[in-house]
Amino acid sequence: MTGPRGLNEMNATDGRGGHAERASGAAPDRDAERDHDQDVDEALALVREASAGYEDGQGKRPGAGRPGAGRPGERRPGERHAPHADQHRPDNPRPDNPHPTNPHPRHQGTPWPQARDRAARAAESVARRSPASVPLDQALGLVLAAPLTALTDLPSFDTSAMDGWAVAGPGPWKVRDEGVLAGQSGADALADGEAMPIATGARIPREVTAVIRSEHGRTDSKGRLHAEREVMHGQDIRPRGQECRSGDQLLPARFSVTPAVLGLAAAAGYDSLPVVPRPRVEVLVLGDELLTEGLPREGLIRDALGPMLPYWLRALGAEVIAVRRLGDDAKKLREAVAGSQAELVVTTGGTASGPVDHVHPTLRALGAELLVDGVEVRPGHPMLLARLDERRHLVGLPGNPLAAVSGLLTLAEPVLRTLSGRIAPVPYLAPTRDEIHGHPHDTRLVPVVLRAEPQLVAVPLHYNGPAMLRGIAASDGLAVVPPGGAKPGQELEILDLPWTLPSSPTTHDTNSAEGCFT
């Protein structure tokens, strides 16, 4: 097991999440039946996938070329899946086709690690963004555009580290009536054998030998101070420049501004900070089937992505300038993408080849360059990344909620990280406590909670299908599961959620998420 977090889990072959057994206790009958049925469905899907290429004797799947045709069981309500290889039109080949001469490849899409790397490098082509100077109270969460250099010595003068007495020379000491408090300009120099009361943070008078803490001294009836412990020269005095000297580099550029950084900057004399501005993002929510309020009804479902994505994107470092609901209107989509002033446009749904999936046609009409067209990851394989022009990109997310989260962390996060000047997190591993079913070819991203048992382990959560948010809502991160799945104890990369605290593995209350455990 190694350092930080970050790993993907593949969604099962037909888009349903593979489920390990529940962590403890007997599952309700309906859950066991549902899991059994789902396992059967997944097994059948694998068999069909392996044999589909031979069913017509020519290596072509029955129904190939029809919009929406794909692997058995792939389509789930509300999700627009990417087409199969034999459904792609000749004028829009995938850029990452591993079999360019084979008209019916087994599998297509960019491998998950390469897709993330390509997304991070894509934003490097954007012209260097000018830094901005912002007041301290507006800098939290941004990234330093230049090194943070001390504008003064810290501390800027010798100060008392404790409440007590400042003394000069050997004792016992005659105590002056007046003392010195924090914020006062100081006091006259002490002569040998003199002491004066002093408060924490107060400026040390000249010729002071040490500070005696209140609990380590006593005065006699004649007002003389006696030390009850040995007095060391310079004890409990913070000398000028102990922390830094004026001009010292305190933090490098590209360092994230945390509350502690704000405090350090203020102490070092800053009123504002040079930072990389947040990249601007516009969210375009597609789909005529989406409701913005009330209960689902008559084939309509609630829009989960419109309320969720803006805050998730902001946690990833973006400034969300607009969230627009366009329905399934090709003209509105084209106008919105063409006219957007955002550096990153994020669309939801519409990335497949169905009759109302307008993202690909819109990109072709605008002359966009497809950088990633499908990723070998479950859920979320129909995601895409395109370059609109020299300063703007578009990330197309699948319509299903967890699939969209997968696309967000696979493609949008690396783009935003580069645009905002952030340094890529160091990947870290954690062993899975339970077996995790895998896709035969793709990576899976599976919600997990992190527990200390006593060492850190990742516990996969039960509700991990493409349309489900229950698992991710209770999770600490996503485990990256390689093709074929993972056995108990196998170390997996963990992708942190942007709001996950480093201490969460030992402090997370997993009891509240018990119903989500596999």
Coordinates of C-alpha atoms in Angstrom, one line a residue:
M1 CA 0.0 0.0 0.0
T2 CA 1.4 3.4 -0.9
G3 CA 0.7 7.1 -0.5
P4 CA -2.3 9.2 -1.9
R5 CA -5.4 8.3 -3.7
G6 CA -6.7 7.6 -7.2
L7 CA -7.9 4.4 -9.1
N8 CA -10.8 3.4 -11.4
E9 CA -13.3 0.6 -11.3
M10 CA -14.9 -0.8 -14.5
N11 CA -18.6 -1.1 -14.7
A12 CA -19.7 -4.6 -15.6
T13 CA -20.1 -5.7 -19.1
D14 CA -23.6 -4.6 -19.7
G15 CA -23.3 -1.3 -17.8
R16 CA -24.5 -2.7 -14.5
G17 CA -22.1 -2.6 -11.6
G18 CA -20.7 -6.0 -10.6
H19 CA -21.5 -6.7 -7.0
A20 CA -19.5 -8.5 -4.4
E21 CA -21.2 -10.1 -1.4
R22 CA -22.4 -7.9 1.3
A23 CA -19.9 -7.0 4.0
S24 CA -21.7 -8.7 6.8
G25 CA -25.0 -10.3 7.7
A26 CA -27.5 -11.9 5.5
A27 CA -28.9 -9.8 2.7
P28 CA -32.6 -9.5 2.3
D29 CA -34.1 -12.0 -0.1
R30 CA -35.0 -9.4 -2.7
D31 CA -31.4 -8.2 -2.7
A32 CA -30.0 -11.7 -3.1
E33 CA -32.4 -12.3 -5.9
R34 CA -31.6 -9.0 -7.6
D35 CA -27.9 -9.7 -7.3
H36 CA -28.3 -13.2 -8.7
D37 CA -30.4 -12.0 -11.6
Q38 CA -27.8 -9.3 -12.3
D39 CA -24.9 -11.7 -12.3
V40 CA -26.8 -13.9 -14.7
D41 CA -27.5 -11.0 -17.0
E42 CA -23.8 -10.0 -17.0
A43 CA -22.7 -13.6 -17.7
L44 CA -25.2 -13.8 -20.6
A45 CA -24.0 -10.4 -21.9
L46 CA -20.4 -11.7 -22.0
V47 CA -21.5 -14.9 -23.9
R48 CA -23.4 -12.8 -26.4
E49 CA -20.6 -10.4 -26.8
A50 CA -18.1 -13.2 -27.5
S51 CA -20.4 -14.9 -30.0
A52 CA -22.2 -12.0 -31.6
G53 CA -19.4 -11.6 -34.2
Y54 CA -20.2 -15.0 -35.7
E55 CA -23.9 -15.1 -35.6
D56 CA -24.4 -14.1 -39.2
G57 CA -21.3 -16.0 -40.4
Q58 CA -19.5 -12.9 -41.5
G59 CA -18.3 -11.5 -38.2
K60 CA -20.9 -8.7 -38.1
R61 CA -23.3 -8.2 -35.3
P62 CA -27.0 -8.5 -36.1
G63 CA -28.5 -5.1 -36.1
A64 CA -25.2 -3.3 -36.6
G65 CA -25.6 0.2 -38.0
R66 CA -29.0 0.8 -36.4
P67 CA -29.0 3.8 -34.0
G68 CA -28.7 2.6 -30.4
A69 CA -27.7 -1.0 -31.4
G70 CA -25.1 -2.2 -29.0
R71 CA -24.3 -4.9 -26.5
P72 CA -27.2 -6.7 -25.0
G73 CA -28.5 -5.1 -21.9
E74 CA -26.3 -1.9 -22.3
R75 CA -29.0 0.7 -22.6
R76 CA -30.4 1.9 -19.3
P77 CA -33.2 4.4 -18.9
G78 CA -31.9 8.0 -19.3
E79 CA -28.4 7.1 -20.6
R80 CA -27.2 7.6 -24.1
H81 CA -24.5 5.1 -24.8
A82 CA -21.7 5.4 -27.3
P83 CA -22.3 3.3 -30.5
H84 CA -20.5 0.1 -31.2
A85 CA -17.5 0.1 -33.5
D86 CA -19.7 -1.1 -36.5
Q87 CA -22.2 1.7 -35.8
H88 CA -19.7 4.6 -36.5
R89 CA -20.1 6.5 -39.7
P90 CA -17.1 6.5 -42.0
D91 CA -16.9 10.3 -41.8
N92 CA -16.4 10.2 -38.0
P93 CA -13.9 7.4 -37.1
R94 CA -12.7 7.2 -33.5
P95 CA -9.2 8.6 -33.3
D96 CA -8.1 5.8 -31.0
N97 CA -9.3 2.8 -33.0
P98 CA -6.9 0.0 -32.1
H99 CA -7.8 -1.8 -35.3
P100 CA -8.0 0.9 -38.1
T101 CA -8.1 -1.7 -40.8
N102 CA -10.7 -4.0 -39.2
P103 CA -14.3 -2.8 -39.8
H104 CA -15.6 -4.8 -36.9
P105 CA -13.1 -4.5 -34.0
R106 CA -13.9 -6.2 -30.7
H107 CA -13.5 -3.1 -28.6
Q108 CA -12.9 0.6 -29.2
G109 CA -12.0 3.7 -27.2
T110 CA -9.0 5.2 -25.4
P111 CA -7.6 3.3 -22.5
W112 CA -8.5 5.0 -19.2
P113 CA -5.0 6.1 -18.2
Q114 CA -4.2 7.5 -21.6
A115 CA -7.5 9.3 -21.7
R116 CA -6.7 11.1 -18.5
D117 CA -3.2 11.9 -19.7
R118 CA -4.5 13.2 -23.0
A119 CA -7.0 15.4 -21.2
A120 CA -4.3 17.0 -19.0
R121 CA -2.1 17.7 -22.0
A122 CA -4.9 19.0 -24.1
A123 CA -5.2 22.1 -22.0
E124 CA -1.5 22.9 -22.2
S125 CA -2.1 24.2 -25.7
V126 CA -4.3 27.0 -24.2
A127 CA -2.4 30.3 -24.2
R128 CA -0.8 31.1 -20.9
R129 CA -3.4 32.5 -18.6
S130 CA -2.6 35.8 -17.0
P131 CA -2.3 35.7 -13.2
A132 CA -4.7 37.8 -11.1
S133 CA -4.1 39.6 -7.8
V134 CA -7.0 38.9 -5.4
P135 CA -7.6 39.9 -1.8
L136 CA -6.8 37.3 0.7
D137 CA -10.5 36.6 1.5
Q138 CA -11.1 35.7 -2.1
A139 CA -8.0 33.5 -2.7
L140 CA -9.1 30.3 -0.9
G141 CA -9.0 27.3 -3.2
L142 CA -7.0 29.0 -5.9
V143 CA -3.4 28.3 -6.9
L144 CA -0.4 30.6 -6.4
A145 CA 0.8 32.1 -9.7
A146 CA 4.1 33.0 -8.2
P147 CA 6.2 31.9 -5.2
L148 CA 5.1 33.3 -1.9
T149 CA 8.0 35.4 -0.6
A150 CA 8.3 36.9 2.9
L151 CA 7.8 40.6 2.9
T152 CA 9.2 40.9 6.5
D153 CA 11.1 38.9 9.1
L154 CA 8.9 36.5 11.1
P155 CA 8.7 37.4 13.8
S156 CA 9.6 41.0 13.0
F157 CA 11.1 41.6 16.5
D158 CA 12.0 39.5 19.5
T159 CA 8.9 38.4 21.3
S160 CA 7.9 36.6 24.4
A161 CA 6.7 33.0 23.9
M162 CA 5.0 32.9 27.3
D163 CA 3.3 34.9 30.0
G164 CA 5.7 35.5 32.9
W165 CA 8.7 37.8 33.6
A166 CA 11.4 39.1 31.4
V167 CA 14.7 39.0 33.4
A168 CA 18.2 40.3 32.9
G169 CA 21.3 38.7 34.4
P170 CA 21.3 36.3 37.3
G171 CA 18.6 36.2 40.0
P172 CA 17.0 36.8 42.2
W173 CA 15.5 39.8 40.4
K174 CA 13.9 43.0 41.6
V175 CA 10.6 43.2 39.8
R176 CA 9.5 46.5 38.2
D177 CA 6.0 47.7 38.8
E178 CA 5.2 48.3 35.1
G179 CA 5.0 45.4 32.6
V180 CA 4.8 45.1 28.9
L181 CA 1.8 43.8 26.9
A182 CA 1.4 42.6 23.3
G183 CA 1.0 45.5 20.9
Q184 CA 3.0 47.9 23.0
S185 CA 6.0 49.5 21.5
G186 CA 8.3 48.0 24.2
A187 CA 9.9 49.1 27.4
D188 CA 13.2 50.5 28.6
A189 CA 16.2 48.2 28.7
L190 CA 16.5 46.1 31.9
A191 CA 19.6 46.3 34.1
D192 CA 21.2 43.1 35.5
G193 CA 19.1 41.8 38.4
E194 CA 15.9 43.4 37.1
A195 CA 12.7 41.7 36.0
M196 CA 9.4 42.9 34.6
P197 CA 6.0 41.2 33.9
I198 CA 5.5 40.4 30.2
A199 CA 2.7 38.9 28.2
T200 CA 2.8 36.4 25.4
G201 CA 3.6 38.1 22.1
A202 CA 4.9 41.2 23.7
R203 CA 8.1 42.8 22.4
I204 CA 11.2 41.9 24.4
P205 CA 13.0 44.8 26.0
R206 CA 16.7 45.3 25.4
E207 CA 19.2 43.4 27.5
V208 CA 16.7 40.7 28.5
T209 CA 18.4 37.4 29.2
A210 CA 15.3 35.1 29.3
V211 CA 11.6 34.8 30.0
I212 CA 10.5 32.9 33.1
R213 CA 7.1 31.4 32.8
S214 CA 4.5 32.4 35.4
E215 CA 4.3 28.9 36.8
H216 CA 8.1 28.6 37.1
G217 CA 8.7 31.7 39.3
R218 CA 7.6 33.1 42.7
T219 CA 7.9 36.5 44.4
D220 CA 8.9 36.9 48.1
S221 CA 7.6 39.4 50.6
K222 CA 10.2 41.9 49.4
G223 CA 8.9 41.7 45.9
R224 CA 11.9 39.8 44.6
L225 CA 11.5 37.1 41.9
H226 CA 13.0 33.7 42.4
A227 CA 13.2 31.0 39.7
E228 CA 12.0 27.6 40.6
R229 CA 13.8 26.0 37.7
E230 CA 17.1 26.5 36.0
V231 CA 17.1 29.6 33.7
M232 CA 18.6 29.1 30.3
H233 CA 19.8 32.0 28.2
G234 CA 17.2 32.9 25.6
Q235 CA 14.5 30.6 27.0
D236 CA 10.9 31.3 25.9
I237 CA 12.0 34.1 23.6
R238 CA 11.2 33.9 19.9
P239 CA 14.0 35.8 18.2
R240 CA 13.5 38.0 15.2
G241 CA 13.6 36.1 12.0
Q242 CA 13.2 32.7 13.7
E243 CA 10.6 31.5 11.1
C244 CA 11.9 33.4 8.1
R245 CA 13.8 36.4 6.9
S246 CA 12.5 39.0 4.5
G247 CA 12.9 37.7 1.0
D248 CA 12.8 34.0 1.9
Q249 CA 10.6 31.8 -0.3
L250 CA 7.8 30.5 1.9
L251 CA 5.9 28.5 -0.7
P252 CA 6.5 27.7 -4.4
A253 CA 4.2 28.6 -7.3
R254 CA 1.3 26.3 -8.1
F255 CA 0.7 25.7 -4.4
S256 CA -2.9 25.5 -3.5
V257 CA -4.2 28.3 -1.2
T258 CA -5.5 26.7 1.9
P259 CA -6.7 28.4 5.1
A260 CA -3.2 27.9 6.6
V261 CA -1.6 29.5 3.5
L262 CA -3.9 32.5 4.0
G263 CA -2.7 32.8 7.6
L264 CA 0.9 32.5 6.5
A265 CA 0.5 35.1 3.8
A266 CA -1.1 37.6 6.2
A267 CA 1.6 37.1 8.8
A268 CA 4.2 37.6 6.0
G269 CA 2.7 41.0 5.1
Y270 CA 0.4 40.2 2.2
D271 CA -3.0 41.9 1.6
S272 CA -3.6 40.1 -1.7
L273 CA -2.1 37.2 -3.5
P274 CA -1.1 36.5 -7.2
V275 CA -3.1 33.5 -8.2
V276 CA -4.2 31.6 -11.3
P277 CA -7.8 32.6 -12.0
R278 CA -10.4 29.8 -12.0
P279 CA -11.1 28.5 -15.5
R280 CA -14.6 29.4 -16.6
V281 CA -17.0 26.5 -17.3
E282 CA -20.5 26.4 -18.8
V283 CA -22.7 23.4 -18.2
L284 CA -25.2 22.5 -20.9
V285 CA -27.8 20.0 -19.7
L286 CA -29.4 18.0 -22.5
G287 CA -32.5 15.8 -22.6
D288 CA -36.2 16.4 -23.1
E289 CA -37.0 13.8 -20.4
L290 CA -35.6 15.8 -17.5
L291 CA -37.7 17.5 -14.8
T292 CA -36.4 20.3 -12.6
E293 CA -38.8 19.8 -9.7
G294 CA -41.3 17.3 -8.3
L295 CA -41.5 13.5 -8.6
P296 CA -40.7 11.5 -11.7
R297 CA -43.8 10.9 -13.8
E298 CA -45.1 9.7 -17.2
G299 CA -41.6 8.7 -18.5
L300 CA -40.0 11.9 -17.2
I301 CA -37.1 11.8 -14.6
R302 CA -35.5 14.3 -12.3
D303 CA -32.4 16.1 -13.5
A304 CA -29.7 15.0 -11.1
L305 CA -26.7 16.5 -13.0
G306 CA -27.9 20.1 -13.2
P307 CA -27.9 20.5 -9.4
M308 CA -24.8 18.4 -8.9
L309 CA -22.3 19.4 -11.5
P310 CA -21.8 23.1 -10.8
Y311 CA -20.7 22.4 -7.2
W312 CA -18.5 19.5 -8.2
L313 CA -16.8 21.6 -10.9
R314 CA -16.2 24.4 -8.4
A315 CA -14.6 21.9 -6.1
L316 CA -12.4 20.9 -9.0
G317 CA -11.3 24.5 -9.3
A318 CA -13.7 25.9 -11.9
E319 CA -15.8 29.1 -12.0
V320 CA -19.2 27.9 -13.3
I321 CA -20.6 30.9 -15.3
A322 CA -23.8 29.3 -16.4
V323 CA -26.0 26.1 -16.3
R324 CA -28.3 26.0 -19.2
R325 CA -31.0 23.4 -19.9
L326 CA -31.4 22.9 -23.7
G327 CA -33.4 19.8 -24.0
D328 CA -32.8 17.8 -27.2
D329 CA -32.6 20.7 -29.5
A330 CA -29.7 20.5 -32.0
K331 CA -29.9 24.2 -33.1
K332 CA -29.8 25.4 -29.5
L333 CA -26.9 23.2 -28.7
R334 CA -24.9 24.4 -31.7
E335 CA -25.6 28.0 -30.9
A336 CA -24.8 27.5 -27.2
V337 CA -21.4 25.8 -27.9
A338 CA -20.5 28.2 -30.6
G339 CA -21.3 31.3 -28.5
S340 CA -19.9 30.1 -25.2
Q341 CA -17.3 32.3 -23.6
A342 CA -16.2 29.5 -21.2
E343 CA -12.8 27.8 -21.5
L344 CA -14.5 24.5 -20.9
V345 CA -18.0 23.6 -22.0
V346 CA -19.5 20.5 -20.3
T347 CA -22.5 18.7 -21.8
T348 CA -24.6 16.0 -20.3
G349 CA -26.0 13.2 -22.4
G350 CA -26.2 13.1 -26.2
T351 CA -22.8 11.5 -26.8
A352 CA -24.0 8.4 -28.6
S353 CA -25.6 8.0 -32.0
G354 CA -29.3 8.0 -31.3
P355 CA -31.8 10.1 -33.1
V356 CA -31.6 12.9 -30.5
D357 CA -27.9 12.6 -29.7
H358 CA -26.6 15.9 -31.1
V359 CA -23.2 16.3 -29.6
H360 CA -21.1 14.6 -32.3
P361 CA -23.0 16.3 -35.2
T362 CA -22.6 19.6 -33.4
L363 CA -18.8 19.1 -33.1
R364 CA -18.5 18.2 -36.7
A365 CA -20.5 21.2 -37.8
L366 CA -18.3 23.5 -35.7
G367 CA -15.1 22.0 -37.0
A368 CA -14.0 20.8 -33.6
E369 CA -11.1 18.3 -33.1
L370 CA -12.1 15.1 -31.3
L371 CA -9.2 14.3 -28.9
V372 CA -11.0 11.5 -27.0
D373 CA -14.0 9.7 -28.4
G374 CA -15.0 7.0 -26.0
V375 CA -13.0 5.6 -23.1
E376 CA -12.4 2.1 -22.0
V377 CA -14.0 2.6 -18.6
R378 CA -17.3 1.6 -16.9
P379 CA -19.5 3.4 -16.2
G380 CA -19.2 6.2 -18.7
H381 CA -17.5 4.8 -21.8
P382 CA -19.3 7.1 -24.3
M383 CA -17.6 10.2 -22.8
L384 CA -15.6 12.5 -25.1
L385 CA -13.2 15.4 -25.2
A386 CA -13.0 17.9 -28.1
R387 CA -11.0 21.0 -28.9
L388 CA -13.3 23.8 -30.0
D389 CA -10.6 26.3 -30.8
E390 CA -7.2 27.3 -29.5
R391 CA -8.6 28.4 -26.1
R392 CA -11.8 26.3 -25.6
H393 CA -12.5 22.7 -25.0
L394 CA -15.6 20.6 -24.6
V395 CA -16.2 17.5 -22.4
G396 CA -19.2 15.4 -23.3
L397 CA -20.5 13.5 -20.3
P398 CA -22.9 10.5 -20.5
G399 CA -26.4 11.2 -19.3
N400 CA -26.5 8.6 -16.5
P401 CA -25.4 10.2 -13.2
L402 CA -22.6 7.9 -12.0
A403 CA -21.4 7.6 -15.6
A404 CA -21.3 11.4 -15.7
V405 CA -19.2 11.4 -12.5
S406 CA -16.8 8.9 -14.2
G407 CA -16.5 11.3 -17.2
L408 CA -16.0 14.2 -14.9
L409 CA -13.1 12.6 -13.1
T410 CA -11.6 11.0 -16.2
L411 CA -11.7 14.0 -18.6
A412 CA -12.9 17.2 -17.0
E413 CA -10.7 17.0 -13.9
P414 CA -7.4 16.8 -15.8
V415 CA -8.4 19.7 -18.1
L416 CA -9.4 21.9 -15.1
R417 CA -6.2 20.9 -13.2
T418 CA -4.0 22.1 -16.0
L419 CA -6.0 25.3 -16.7
S420 CA -5.9 26.2 -13.0
G421 CA -2.2 25.5 -12.6
R422 CA -2.6 22.7 -10.1
I423 CA -0.1 19.9 -9.7
A424 CA -1.4 16.4 -10.3
P425 CA -2.0 14.4 -7.1
V426 CA 0.4 11.6 -6.4
P427 CA -1.5 8.3 -6.9
Y428 CA -2.0 6.1 -3.9
L429 CA -3.2 2.5 -3.4
A430 CA -5.4 0.7 -0.9
P431 CA -6.2 -3.0 -0.8
T432 CA -9.9 -3.9 -1.4
R433 CA -11.5 -5.7 1.5
D434 CA -13.9 -7.6 -0.8
E435 CA -13.8 -9.0 -4.3
I436 CA -14.9 -6.6 -7.0
H437 CA -16.3 -7.9 -10.2
G438 CA -14.7 -6.5 -13.3
H439 CA -15.4 -5.8 -17.0
P440 CA -13.5 -8.2 -19.3
H441 CA -11.9 -5.4 -21.2
D442 CA -12.5 -2.0 -19.5
T443 CA -11.4 -0.3 -16.3
R444 CA -14.1 0.1 -13.7
L445 CA -14.6 3.0 -11.3
V446 CA -16.3 1.8 -8.2
P447 CA -17.4 3.9 -5.2
V448 CA -15.6 2.9 -2.0
V449 CA -15.3 4.0 1.6
L450 CA -11.9 3.9 3.3
R451 CA -11.5 2.3 6.7
A452 CA -8.7 1.6 9.1
E453 CA -9.0 -2.1 10.0
P454 CA -6.4 -1.4 11.4
Q455 CA -4.6 -0.8 8.1
L456 CA -6.3 1.3 5.4
V457 CA -8.7 -0.8 3.3
A458 CA -11.2 0.1 0.6
V459 CA -14.7 -1.2 1.0
P460 CA -16.7 -1.3 -2.2
L461 CA -20.2 0.0 -2.1
H462 CA -23.2 -1.8 -3.4
Y463 CA -25.0 0.8 -5.5
N464 CA -22.5 1.4 -8.3
G465 CA -24.6 1.1 -11.5
P466 CA -24.4 3.9 -14.2
A467 CA -27.7 5.5 -13.1
M468 CA -27.1 5.3 -9.4
L469 CA -25.8 8.0 -7.0
R470 CA -26.5 6.3 -3.7
G471 CA -23.1 4.7 -3.6
I472 CA -21.0 7.7 -4.6
A473 CA -23.0 9.9 -2.2
A474 CA -21.8 7.7 0.7
S475 CA -18.2 7.2 -0.6
D476 CA -14.8 8.5 0.1
G477 CA -13.6 8.0 -3.4
L478 CA -13.5 5.7 -6.5
A479 CA -11.4 2.6 -6.7
V480 CA -9.8 2.0 -10.1
V481 CA -10.5 -1.7 -10.9
P482 CA -8.5 -3.2 -13.8
P483 CA -10.1 -5.4 -16.5
G484 CA -11.1 -8.8 -15.0
G485 CA -11.8 -7.4 -11.5
A486 CA -10.0 -7.5 -8.2
K487 CA -9.5 -10.1 -5.5
P488 CA -9.7 -9.4 -1.8
G489 CA -6.5 -7.8 -0.6
Q490 CA -5.5 -6.6 -4.1
E491 CA -4.2 -3.1 -4.0
L492 CA -6.1 -0.6 -6.2
E493 CA -5.6 3.0 -7.0
I494 CA -8.0 5.4 -5.3
L495 CA -9.4 8.5 -6.9
D496 CA -10.2 11.0 -4.1
L497 CA -13.4 13.1 -4.4
P498 CA -12.5 16.8 -4.4
W499 CA -14.0 17.4 -1.0
T500 CA -12.5 14.3 0.7
L501 CA -10.2 15.2 3.6
P502 CA -6.9 13.3 4.2
S503 CA -8.2 12.2 7.6
S504 CA -11.4 10.7 6.4
P505 CA -10.2 7.1 6.2
T506 CA -10.0 7.0 10.0
T507 CA -12.8 9.4 10.8
H508 CA -15.5 8.5 8.3
D509 CA -18.7 7.2 9.8
T510 CA -19.3 4.2 7.7
N511 CA -22.3 3.1 9.8
S512 CA -24.4 5.7 8.0
A513 CA -23.5 4.1 4.7
E514 CA -23.9 0.5 5.8
G515 CA -26.8 -0.1 3.4
C516 CA -24.5 0.7 0.5
F517 CA -21.8 -1.9 1.2
T518 CA -21.5 -4.9 -1.1

